[in-house]
Tab-separated table of C-alpha atoms and ligand atoms in Angstrom:
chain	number	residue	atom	x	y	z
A	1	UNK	CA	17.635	18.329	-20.269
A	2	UNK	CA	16.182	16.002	-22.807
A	3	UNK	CA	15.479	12.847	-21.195
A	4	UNK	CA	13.477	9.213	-21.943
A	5	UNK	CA	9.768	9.869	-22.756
A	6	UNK	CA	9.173	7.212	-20.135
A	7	UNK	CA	10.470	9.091	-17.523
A	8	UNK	CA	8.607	11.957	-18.237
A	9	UNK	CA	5.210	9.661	-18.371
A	10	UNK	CA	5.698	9.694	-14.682
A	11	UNK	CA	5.650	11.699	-11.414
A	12	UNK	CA	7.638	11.604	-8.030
A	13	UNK	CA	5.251	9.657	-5.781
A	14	UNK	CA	3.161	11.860	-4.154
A	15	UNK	CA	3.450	10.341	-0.973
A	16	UNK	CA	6.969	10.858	-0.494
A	17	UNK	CA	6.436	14.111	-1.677
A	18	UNK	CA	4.313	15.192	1.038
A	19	UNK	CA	6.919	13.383	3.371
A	20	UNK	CA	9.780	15.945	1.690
A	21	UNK	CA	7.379	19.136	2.590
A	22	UNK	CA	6.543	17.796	6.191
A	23	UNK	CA	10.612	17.483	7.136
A	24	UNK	CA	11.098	21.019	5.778
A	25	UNK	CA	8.924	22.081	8.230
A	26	UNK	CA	9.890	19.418	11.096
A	27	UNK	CA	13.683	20.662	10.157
A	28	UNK	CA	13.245	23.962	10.662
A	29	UNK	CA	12.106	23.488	14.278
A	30	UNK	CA	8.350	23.086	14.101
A	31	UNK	CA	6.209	20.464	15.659
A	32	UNK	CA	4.137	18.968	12.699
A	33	UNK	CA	1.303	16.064	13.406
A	34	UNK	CA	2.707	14.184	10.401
A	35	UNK	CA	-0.131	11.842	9.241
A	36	UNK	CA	1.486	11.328	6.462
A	37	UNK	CA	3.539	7.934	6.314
A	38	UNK	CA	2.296	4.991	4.808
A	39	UNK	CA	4.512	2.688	7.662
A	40	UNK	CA	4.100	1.448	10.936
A	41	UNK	CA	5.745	3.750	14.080
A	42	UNK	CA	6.387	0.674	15.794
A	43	UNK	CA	10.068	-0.598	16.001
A	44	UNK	CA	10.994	-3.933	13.900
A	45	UNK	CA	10.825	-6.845	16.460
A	46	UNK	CA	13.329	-7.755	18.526
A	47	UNK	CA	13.912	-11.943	17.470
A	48	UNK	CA	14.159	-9.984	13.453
A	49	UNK	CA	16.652	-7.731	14.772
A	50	UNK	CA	19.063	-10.590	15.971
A	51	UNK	CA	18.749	-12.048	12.884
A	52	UNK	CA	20.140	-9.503	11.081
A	53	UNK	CA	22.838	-9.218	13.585
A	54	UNK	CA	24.431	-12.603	13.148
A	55	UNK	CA	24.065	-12.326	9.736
A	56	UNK	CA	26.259	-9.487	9.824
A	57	UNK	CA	28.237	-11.375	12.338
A	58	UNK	CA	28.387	-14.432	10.129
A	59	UNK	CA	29.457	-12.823	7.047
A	60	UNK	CA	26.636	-13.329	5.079
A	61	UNK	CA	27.177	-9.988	2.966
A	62	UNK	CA	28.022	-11.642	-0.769
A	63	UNK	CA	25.664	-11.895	-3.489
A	64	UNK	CA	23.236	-14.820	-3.008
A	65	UNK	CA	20.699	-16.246	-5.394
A	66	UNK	CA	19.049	-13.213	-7.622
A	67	UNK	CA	15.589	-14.290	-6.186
A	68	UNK	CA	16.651	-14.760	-2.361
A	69	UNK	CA	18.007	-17.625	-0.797
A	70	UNK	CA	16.332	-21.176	-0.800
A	71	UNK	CA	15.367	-21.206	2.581
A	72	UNK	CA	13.984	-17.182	2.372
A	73	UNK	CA	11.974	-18.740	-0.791
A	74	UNK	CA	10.876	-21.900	1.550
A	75	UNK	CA	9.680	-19.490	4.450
A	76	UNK	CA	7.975	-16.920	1.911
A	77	UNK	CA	5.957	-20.194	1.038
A	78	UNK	CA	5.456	-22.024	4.006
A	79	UNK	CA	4.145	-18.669	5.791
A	80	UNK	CA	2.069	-17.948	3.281
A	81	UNK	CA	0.606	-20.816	2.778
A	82	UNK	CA	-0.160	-21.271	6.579
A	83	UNK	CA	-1.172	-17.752	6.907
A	84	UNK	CA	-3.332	-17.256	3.859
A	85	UNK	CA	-4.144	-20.692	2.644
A	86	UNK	CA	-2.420	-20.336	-0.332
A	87	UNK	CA	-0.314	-23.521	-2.325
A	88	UNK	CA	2.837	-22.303	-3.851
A	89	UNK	CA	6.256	-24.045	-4.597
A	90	UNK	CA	9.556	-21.955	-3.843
A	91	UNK	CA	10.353	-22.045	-7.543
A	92	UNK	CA	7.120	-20.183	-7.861
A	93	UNK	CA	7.863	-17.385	-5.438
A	94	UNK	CA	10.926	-14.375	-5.654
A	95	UNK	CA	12.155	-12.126	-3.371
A	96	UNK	CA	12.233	-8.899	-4.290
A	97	UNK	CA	13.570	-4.999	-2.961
A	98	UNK	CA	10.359	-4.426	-1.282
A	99	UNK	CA	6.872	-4.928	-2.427
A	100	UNK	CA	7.088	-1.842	-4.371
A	101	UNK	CA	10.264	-3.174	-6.436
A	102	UNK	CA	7.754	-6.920	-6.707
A	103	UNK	CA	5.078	-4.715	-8.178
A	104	UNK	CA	6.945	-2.745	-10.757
A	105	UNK	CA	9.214	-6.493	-11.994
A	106	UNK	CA	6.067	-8.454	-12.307
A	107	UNK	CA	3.907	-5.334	-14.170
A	108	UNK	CA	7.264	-4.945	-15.982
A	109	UNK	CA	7.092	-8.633	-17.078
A	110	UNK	CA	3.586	-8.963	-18.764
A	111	UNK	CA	2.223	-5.331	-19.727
A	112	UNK	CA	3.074	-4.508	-23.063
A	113	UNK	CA	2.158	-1.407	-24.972
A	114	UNK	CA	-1.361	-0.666	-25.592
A	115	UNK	CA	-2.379	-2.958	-22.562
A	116	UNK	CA	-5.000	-2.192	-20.447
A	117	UNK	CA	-4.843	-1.882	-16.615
A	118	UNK	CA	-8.119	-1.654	-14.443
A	119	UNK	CA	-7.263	-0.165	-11.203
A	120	UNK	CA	-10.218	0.506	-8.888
A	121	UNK	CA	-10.172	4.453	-7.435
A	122	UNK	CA	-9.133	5.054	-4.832
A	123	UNK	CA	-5.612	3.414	-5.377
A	124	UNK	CA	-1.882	3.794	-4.245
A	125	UNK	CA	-0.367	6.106	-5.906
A	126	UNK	CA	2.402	3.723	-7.544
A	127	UNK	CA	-0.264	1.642	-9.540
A	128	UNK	CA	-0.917	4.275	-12.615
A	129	UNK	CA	2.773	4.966	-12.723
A	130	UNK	CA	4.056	1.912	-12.957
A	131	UNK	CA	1.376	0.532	-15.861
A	132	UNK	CA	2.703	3.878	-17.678
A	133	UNK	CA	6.107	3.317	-17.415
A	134	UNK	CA	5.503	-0.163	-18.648
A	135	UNK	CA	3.948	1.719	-21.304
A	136	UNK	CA	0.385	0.564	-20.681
A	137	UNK	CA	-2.314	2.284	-19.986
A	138	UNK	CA	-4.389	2.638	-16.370
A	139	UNK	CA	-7.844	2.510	-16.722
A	140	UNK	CA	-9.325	3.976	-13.764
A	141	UNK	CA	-12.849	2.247	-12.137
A	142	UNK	CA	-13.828	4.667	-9.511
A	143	UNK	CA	-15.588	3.355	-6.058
A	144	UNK	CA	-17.746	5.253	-3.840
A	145	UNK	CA	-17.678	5.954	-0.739
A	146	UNK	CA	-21.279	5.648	0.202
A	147	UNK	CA	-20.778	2.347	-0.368
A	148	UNK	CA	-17.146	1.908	1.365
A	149	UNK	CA	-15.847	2.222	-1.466
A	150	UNK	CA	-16.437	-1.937	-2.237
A	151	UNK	CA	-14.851	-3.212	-5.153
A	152	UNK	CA	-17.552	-5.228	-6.959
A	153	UNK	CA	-17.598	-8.201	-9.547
A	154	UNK	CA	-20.073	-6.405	-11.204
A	155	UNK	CA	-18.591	-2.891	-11.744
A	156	UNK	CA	-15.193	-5.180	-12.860
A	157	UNK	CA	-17.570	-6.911	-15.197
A	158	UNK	CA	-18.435	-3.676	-17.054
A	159	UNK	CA	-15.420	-2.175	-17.086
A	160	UNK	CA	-13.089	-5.249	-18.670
A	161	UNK	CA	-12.392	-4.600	-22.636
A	162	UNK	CA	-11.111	-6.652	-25.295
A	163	UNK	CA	-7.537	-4.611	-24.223
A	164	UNK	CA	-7.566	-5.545	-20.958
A	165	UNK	CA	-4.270	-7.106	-19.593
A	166	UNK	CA	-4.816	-6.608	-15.857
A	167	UNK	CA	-6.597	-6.162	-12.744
A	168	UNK	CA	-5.020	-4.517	-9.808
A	169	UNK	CA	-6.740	-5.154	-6.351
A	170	UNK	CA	-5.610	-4.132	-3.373
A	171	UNK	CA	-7.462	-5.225	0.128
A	172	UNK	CA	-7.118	-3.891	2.823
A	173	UNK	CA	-6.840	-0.577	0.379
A	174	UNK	CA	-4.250	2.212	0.784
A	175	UNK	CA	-5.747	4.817	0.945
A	176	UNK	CA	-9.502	3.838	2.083
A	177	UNK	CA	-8.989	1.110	4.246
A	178	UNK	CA	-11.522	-1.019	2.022
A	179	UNK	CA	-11.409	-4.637	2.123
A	180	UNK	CA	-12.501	-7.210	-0.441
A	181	UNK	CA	-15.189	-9.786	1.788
A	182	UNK	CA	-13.869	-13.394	0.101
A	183	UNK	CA	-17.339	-14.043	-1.569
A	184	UNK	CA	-16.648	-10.701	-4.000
A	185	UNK	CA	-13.134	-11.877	-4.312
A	186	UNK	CA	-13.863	-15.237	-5.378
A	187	UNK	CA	-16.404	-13.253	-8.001
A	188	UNK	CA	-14.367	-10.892	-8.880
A	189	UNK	CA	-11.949	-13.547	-9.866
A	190	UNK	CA	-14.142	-15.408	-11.729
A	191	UNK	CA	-14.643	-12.564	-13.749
A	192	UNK	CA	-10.888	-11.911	-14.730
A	193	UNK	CA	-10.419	-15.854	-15.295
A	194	UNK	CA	-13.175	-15.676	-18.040
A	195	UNK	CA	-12.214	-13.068	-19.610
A	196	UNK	CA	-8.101	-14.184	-19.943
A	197	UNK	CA	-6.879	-11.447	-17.438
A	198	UNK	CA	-4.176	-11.138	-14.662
A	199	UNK	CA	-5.623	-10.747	-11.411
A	200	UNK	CA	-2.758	-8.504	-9.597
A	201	UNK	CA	-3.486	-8.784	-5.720
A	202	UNK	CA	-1.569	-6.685	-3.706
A	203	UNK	CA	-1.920	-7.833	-0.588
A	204	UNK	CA	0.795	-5.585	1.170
A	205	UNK	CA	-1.657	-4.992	4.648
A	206	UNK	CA	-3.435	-8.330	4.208
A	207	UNK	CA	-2.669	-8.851	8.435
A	208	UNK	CA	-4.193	-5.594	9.385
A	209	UNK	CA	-8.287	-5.971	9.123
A	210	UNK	CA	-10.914	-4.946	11.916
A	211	UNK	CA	-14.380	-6.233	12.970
A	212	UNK	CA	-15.148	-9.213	10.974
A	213	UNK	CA	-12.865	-9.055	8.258
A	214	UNK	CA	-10.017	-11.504	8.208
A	215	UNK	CA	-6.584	-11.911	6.201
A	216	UNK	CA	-7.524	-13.280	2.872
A	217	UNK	CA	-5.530	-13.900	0.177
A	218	UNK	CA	-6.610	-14.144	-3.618
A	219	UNK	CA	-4.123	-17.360	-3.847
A	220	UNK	CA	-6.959	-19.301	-1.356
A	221	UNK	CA	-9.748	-19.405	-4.262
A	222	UNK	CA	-10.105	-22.472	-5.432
A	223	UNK	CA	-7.824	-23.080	-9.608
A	224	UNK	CA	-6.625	-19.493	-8.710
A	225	UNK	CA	-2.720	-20.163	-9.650
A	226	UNK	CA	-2.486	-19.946	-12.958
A	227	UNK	CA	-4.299	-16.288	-13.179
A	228	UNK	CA	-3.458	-14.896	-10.490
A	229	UNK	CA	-0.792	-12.741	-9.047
A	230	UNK	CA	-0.167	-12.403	-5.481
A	231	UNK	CA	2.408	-9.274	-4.291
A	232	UNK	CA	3.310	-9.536	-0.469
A	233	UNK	CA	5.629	-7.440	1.594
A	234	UNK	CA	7.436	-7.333	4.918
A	235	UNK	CA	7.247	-3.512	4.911
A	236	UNK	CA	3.558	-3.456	7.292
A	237	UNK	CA	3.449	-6.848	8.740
A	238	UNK	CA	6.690	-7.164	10.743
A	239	UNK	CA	7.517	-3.287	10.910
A	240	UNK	CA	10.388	-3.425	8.362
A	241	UNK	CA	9.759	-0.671	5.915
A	242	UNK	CA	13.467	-0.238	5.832
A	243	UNK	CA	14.892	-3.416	5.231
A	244	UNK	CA	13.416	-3.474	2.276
A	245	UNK	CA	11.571	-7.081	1.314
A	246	UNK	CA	8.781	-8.038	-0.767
A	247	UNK	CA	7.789	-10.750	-3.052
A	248	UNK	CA	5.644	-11.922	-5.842
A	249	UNK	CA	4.042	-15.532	-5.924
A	250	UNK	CA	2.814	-16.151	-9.197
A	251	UNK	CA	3.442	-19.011	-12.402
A	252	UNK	CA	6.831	-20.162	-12.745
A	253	UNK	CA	7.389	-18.811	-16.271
A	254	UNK	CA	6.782	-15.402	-14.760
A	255	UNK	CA	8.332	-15.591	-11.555
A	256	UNK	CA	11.440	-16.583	-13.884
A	257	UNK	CA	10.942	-13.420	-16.050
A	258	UNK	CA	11.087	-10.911	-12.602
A	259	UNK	CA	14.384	-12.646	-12.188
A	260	UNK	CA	15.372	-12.263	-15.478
A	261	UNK	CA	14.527	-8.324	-15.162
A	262	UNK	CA	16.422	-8.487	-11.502
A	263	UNK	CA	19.346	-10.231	-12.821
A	264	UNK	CA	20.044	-7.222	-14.865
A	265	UNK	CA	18.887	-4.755	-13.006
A	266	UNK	CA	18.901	-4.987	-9.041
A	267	UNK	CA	20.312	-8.666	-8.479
A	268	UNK	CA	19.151	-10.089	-5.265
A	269	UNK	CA	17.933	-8.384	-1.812
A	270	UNK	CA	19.966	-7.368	0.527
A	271	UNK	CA	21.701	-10.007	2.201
A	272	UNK	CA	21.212	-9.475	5.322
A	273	UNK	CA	17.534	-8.359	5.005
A	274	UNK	CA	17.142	-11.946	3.813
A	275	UNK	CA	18.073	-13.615	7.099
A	276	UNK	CA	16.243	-11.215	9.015
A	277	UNK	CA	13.300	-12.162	6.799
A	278	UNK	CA	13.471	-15.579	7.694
A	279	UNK	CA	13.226	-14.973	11.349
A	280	UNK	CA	10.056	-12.717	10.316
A	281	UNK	CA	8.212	-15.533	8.404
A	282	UNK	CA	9.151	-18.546	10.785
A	283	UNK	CA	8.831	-16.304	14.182
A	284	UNK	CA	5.579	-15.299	16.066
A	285	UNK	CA	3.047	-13.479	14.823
A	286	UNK	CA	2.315	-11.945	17.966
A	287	UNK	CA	4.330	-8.623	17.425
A	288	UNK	CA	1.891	-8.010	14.326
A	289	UNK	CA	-0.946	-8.992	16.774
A	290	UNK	CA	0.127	-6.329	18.689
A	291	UNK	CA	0.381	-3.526	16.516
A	292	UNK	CA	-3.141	-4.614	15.595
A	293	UNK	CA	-4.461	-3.956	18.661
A	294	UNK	CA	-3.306	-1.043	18.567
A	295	UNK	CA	-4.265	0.303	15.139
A	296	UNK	CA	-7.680	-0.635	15.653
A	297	UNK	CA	-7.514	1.621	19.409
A	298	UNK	CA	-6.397	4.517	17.042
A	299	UNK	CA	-8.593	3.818	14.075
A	300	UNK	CA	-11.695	4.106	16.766
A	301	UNK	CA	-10.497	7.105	18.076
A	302	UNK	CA	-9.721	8.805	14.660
A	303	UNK	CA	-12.793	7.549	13.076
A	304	UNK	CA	-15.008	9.565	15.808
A	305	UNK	CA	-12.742	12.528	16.005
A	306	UNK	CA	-12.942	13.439	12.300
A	307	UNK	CA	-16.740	12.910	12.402
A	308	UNK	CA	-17.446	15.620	15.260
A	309	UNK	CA	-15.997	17.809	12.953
A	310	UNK	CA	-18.657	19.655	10.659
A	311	UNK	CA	-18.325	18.862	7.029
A	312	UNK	CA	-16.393	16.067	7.480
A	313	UNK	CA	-17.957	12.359	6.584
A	314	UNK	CA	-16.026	9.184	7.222
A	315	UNK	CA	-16.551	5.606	5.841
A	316	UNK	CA	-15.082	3.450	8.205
A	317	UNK	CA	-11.740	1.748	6.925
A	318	UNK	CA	-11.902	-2.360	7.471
A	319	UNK	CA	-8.265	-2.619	7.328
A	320	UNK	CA	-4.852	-1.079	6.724
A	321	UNK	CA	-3.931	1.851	8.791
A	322	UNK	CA	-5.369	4.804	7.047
A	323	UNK	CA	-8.200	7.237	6.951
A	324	UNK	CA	-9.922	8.632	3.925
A	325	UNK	CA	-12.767	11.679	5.359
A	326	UNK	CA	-14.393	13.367	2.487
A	327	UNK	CA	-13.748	17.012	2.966
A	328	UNK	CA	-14.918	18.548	-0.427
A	329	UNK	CA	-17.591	20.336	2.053
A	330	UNK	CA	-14.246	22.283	3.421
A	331	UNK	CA	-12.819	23.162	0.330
A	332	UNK	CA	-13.328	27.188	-0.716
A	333	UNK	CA	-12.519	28.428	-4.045
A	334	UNK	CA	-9.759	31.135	-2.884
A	335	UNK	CA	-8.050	29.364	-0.515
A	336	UNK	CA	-8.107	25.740	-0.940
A	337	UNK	CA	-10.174	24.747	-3.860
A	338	UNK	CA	-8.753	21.345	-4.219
A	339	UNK	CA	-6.884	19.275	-1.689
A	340	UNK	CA	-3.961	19.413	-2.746
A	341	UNK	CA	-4.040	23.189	-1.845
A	342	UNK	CA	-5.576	22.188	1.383
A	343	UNK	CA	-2.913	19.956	2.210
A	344	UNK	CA	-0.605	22.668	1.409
A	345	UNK	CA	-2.599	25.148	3.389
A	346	UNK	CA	-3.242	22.485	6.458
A	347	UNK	CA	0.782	22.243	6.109
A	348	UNK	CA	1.455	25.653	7.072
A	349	UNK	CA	-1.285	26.863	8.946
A	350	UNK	CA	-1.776	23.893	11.316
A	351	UNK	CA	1.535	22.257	10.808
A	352	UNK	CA	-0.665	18.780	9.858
A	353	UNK	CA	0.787	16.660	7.389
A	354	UNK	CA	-1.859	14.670	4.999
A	355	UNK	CA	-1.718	13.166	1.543
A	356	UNK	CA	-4.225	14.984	-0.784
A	357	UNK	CA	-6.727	12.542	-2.416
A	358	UNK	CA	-6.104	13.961	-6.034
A	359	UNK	CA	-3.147	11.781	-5.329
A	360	UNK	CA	-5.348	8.874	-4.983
A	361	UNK	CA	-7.242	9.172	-8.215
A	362	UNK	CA	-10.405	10.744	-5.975
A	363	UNK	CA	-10.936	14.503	-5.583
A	364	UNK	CA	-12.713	15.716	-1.960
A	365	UNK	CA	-10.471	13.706	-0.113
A	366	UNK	CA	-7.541	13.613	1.961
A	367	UNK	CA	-5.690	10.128	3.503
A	368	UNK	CA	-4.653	10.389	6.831
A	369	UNK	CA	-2.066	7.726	8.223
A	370	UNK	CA	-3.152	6.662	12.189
A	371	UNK	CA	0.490	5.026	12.120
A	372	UNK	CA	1.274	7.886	14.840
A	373	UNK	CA	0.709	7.783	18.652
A	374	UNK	CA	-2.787	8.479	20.108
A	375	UNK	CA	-0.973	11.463	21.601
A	376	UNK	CA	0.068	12.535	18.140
A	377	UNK	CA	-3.462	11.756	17.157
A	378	UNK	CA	-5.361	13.391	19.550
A	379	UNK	CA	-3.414	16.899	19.055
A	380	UNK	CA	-4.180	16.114	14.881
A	381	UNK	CA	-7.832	16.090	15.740
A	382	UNK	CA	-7.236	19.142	18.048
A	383	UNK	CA	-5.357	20.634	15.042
A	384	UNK	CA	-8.154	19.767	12.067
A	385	UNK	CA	-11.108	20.857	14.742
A	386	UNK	CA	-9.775	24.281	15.118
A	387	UNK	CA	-8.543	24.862	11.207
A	388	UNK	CA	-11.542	23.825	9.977
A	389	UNK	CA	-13.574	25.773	12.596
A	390	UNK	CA	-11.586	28.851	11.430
A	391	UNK	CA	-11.849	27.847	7.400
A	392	UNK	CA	-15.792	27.892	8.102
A	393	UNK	CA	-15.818	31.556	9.636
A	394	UNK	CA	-13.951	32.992	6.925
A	395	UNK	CA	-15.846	31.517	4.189
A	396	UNK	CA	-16.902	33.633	1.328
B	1	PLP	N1	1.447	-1.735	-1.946
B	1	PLP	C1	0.768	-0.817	-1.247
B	1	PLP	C2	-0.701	-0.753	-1.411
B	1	PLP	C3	1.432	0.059	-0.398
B	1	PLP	O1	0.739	0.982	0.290
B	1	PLP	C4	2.834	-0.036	-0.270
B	1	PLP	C5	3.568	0.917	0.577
B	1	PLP	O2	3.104	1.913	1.027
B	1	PLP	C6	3.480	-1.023	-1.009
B	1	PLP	C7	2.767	-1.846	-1.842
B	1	PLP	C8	4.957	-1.210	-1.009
B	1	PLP	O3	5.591	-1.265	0.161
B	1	PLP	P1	7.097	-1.757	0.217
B	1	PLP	O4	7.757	-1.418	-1.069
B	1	PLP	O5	7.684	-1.063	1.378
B	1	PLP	O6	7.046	-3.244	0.400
């Protein structure tokens, strides 16, 4: 079938891809570890739940406002703002179908062809994809993991060109758990603002952070507004991958063009989503809290388990809820010589689900999700000990 070029600039998102593969299996019977998601295991809270309820109960299922209802666009500010020190006006903030849907409206609304993206390696998979089917171009500024794979002002520095629309950062980073400390931000900032570009900050698992880093937002640095763009989402914080709610803060004259581009495309969230938002953004913060705790039991235990095994090295992830071991010691050239073929082979030899780094923009690696029960987690590590024990006994 002959279809748009721009469609055929991009690929199904690897993630969900490996999510596809994994219920195959799970489908047929067998009992995969699935470290695969990129969401929390925990239910959505209980006061959000209600919401949503009377909504339904109240009728509130017509079309509202394309960018969400005034007092959704109120709460979005008022929690972020309290939250993340940030300063925005409703009129300066949208609701959209999920972060992911915020992401692609506001890219949609500034990159033209021939603009340049920076996006620092590792990255989620959606960022190249997106700046292609905007018809940009992703420019890809690798980290290292030897160094936690930091972001730096410096290395942004170098790697801005006269073509450059757009920065993408994302801290806490899916997939390696990096964080941005606010003294690089604030640099890093600086550095776009000079040079006349966007500074995207996708700040999707901006509550989940360990040890000394905190929530941080790029909105709290001093003049930011007019350069930068912030992209939240309900998805991680309040356990509501489902519902479907993100949003963009940014200038009014763009947060008017992502409504232009919803109005004839998507209209407004979901209607009830929006009242269960509410009770998200103006409820406690103590479920998130929670989950917190949690992750950061898991991310200890993970972090120790995957070193113990031999070949594996682990940077240790300051936020978010993910994993990224180097395992390019593992790989063999007949079996598995790159990880997506390991991830394949870990698939259906150990029944282990994991996204393949490739997918990530970094070869050698593989992300594993800890958003799965210590149980789950300590038969994974049982699982990767023994496949890699076997993998090392039959090298060549
Ligand atoms: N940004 C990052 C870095 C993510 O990892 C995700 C989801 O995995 C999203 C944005 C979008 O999430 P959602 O569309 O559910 O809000």
């Amino acid at each position: 079938m002959h279809l748009a070029d721009r469609i055929n600039r991009i690929e199904v998102s690897a993630t969900l891809a490996v999510s596809a593969e994994a219920e195959k299996y799970k489908s047929q019977g067998v009992d995969v570890v699935d470290f695969g998601p990129g969401e929390p295991d925990f239910p959505t809270p209980e006061h959000i739940k209600q919401a949503a309820i009377r909504a339904i109960e109240q009728n509130f299922s017509k079309y509202t406002a394309v960018g969400g209802i005034l007092p959704l666009r109120k709460a979005i500010v008022e929690w972020h703002r309290a939250q993340l020190g940030s300063n925005y006006e409703p009129t300066e903030s949208i609701a959209c179908t999920g972060g992911k849907h915020a992401l692609f409206n506001a890219m949609h609304a500034l990159i033209s062809a021939g603009d340049e993206v920076l996006i620092p390696a590792p990255y989620w998979v959606t960022f190249p994809d997106i700046v292609k089917y905007a018809g940009g171009t992703p420019v890809i500024l690798p980290t290292r993991a030897e160094e936690g794979f930091q972001l730096t002002a410096a290395a942004v520095e170098q790697a801005l060109t006269p073509r450059t629309r757009m920065l993408i950062v994302n801290s806490p980073n899916n997939p390696s758990g990096a964080v941005v400390p606010p003294g690089e931000f604030a640099r890093i900032f600086a550095a776009c603002k000079q040079r006349g570009v966007w500074l995207l900050s996708d700040e999707c698992y901006s509550h989940f952070t360990y040890g000394d880093a905190r929530p941080f937002s790029a909105a709290s640095i001093a003049d930011s507004k007019p350069h930068v763009i912030i992209i939240g989402s309900l998805s991680k914080t309040f356990a509501m991958t489902g519902w479907r709610l993100g949003y963009v803060l940014a200038p009014k004259p763009l947060v008017d063009a992502v409504a232009k581009l919803q109005s004839q495309s998507t209209s407004n969230p979901n209607s009830i989503t929006q009242h269960a938002a509410i009770a998200a953004l103006t409820g406690s913060m103590a479920p998130a809290a929670a989950m917190l705790a949690e992750y950061a039991r898991r991310r200890a235990r993970i972090l120790a388990g995957l070193r113990e095994i031999p070949g594996v090295t682990c940077a240790e992830p300051q936020g978010a809820f993910y994993v990224f071991p180097n395992v390019a010691r593992l790989l063999r050239p007949d079996t598995a010589p790159d990880t997506l073929a390991l991830a394949r082979r870990l698939l259906e030899r150990a029944h282990i689900a994991v996204v393949p780094g490739d997918a990530f923009g970094m070869t050698g690696y593989i992300r594993i999700s800890y958003a799965t029960s210590m149980e789950r987690i300590e038969e994974g590590l049982r699982r990767l000990a023994r496949f890699f024990q076997a993998a090392a006994t039959t090298a060549p």
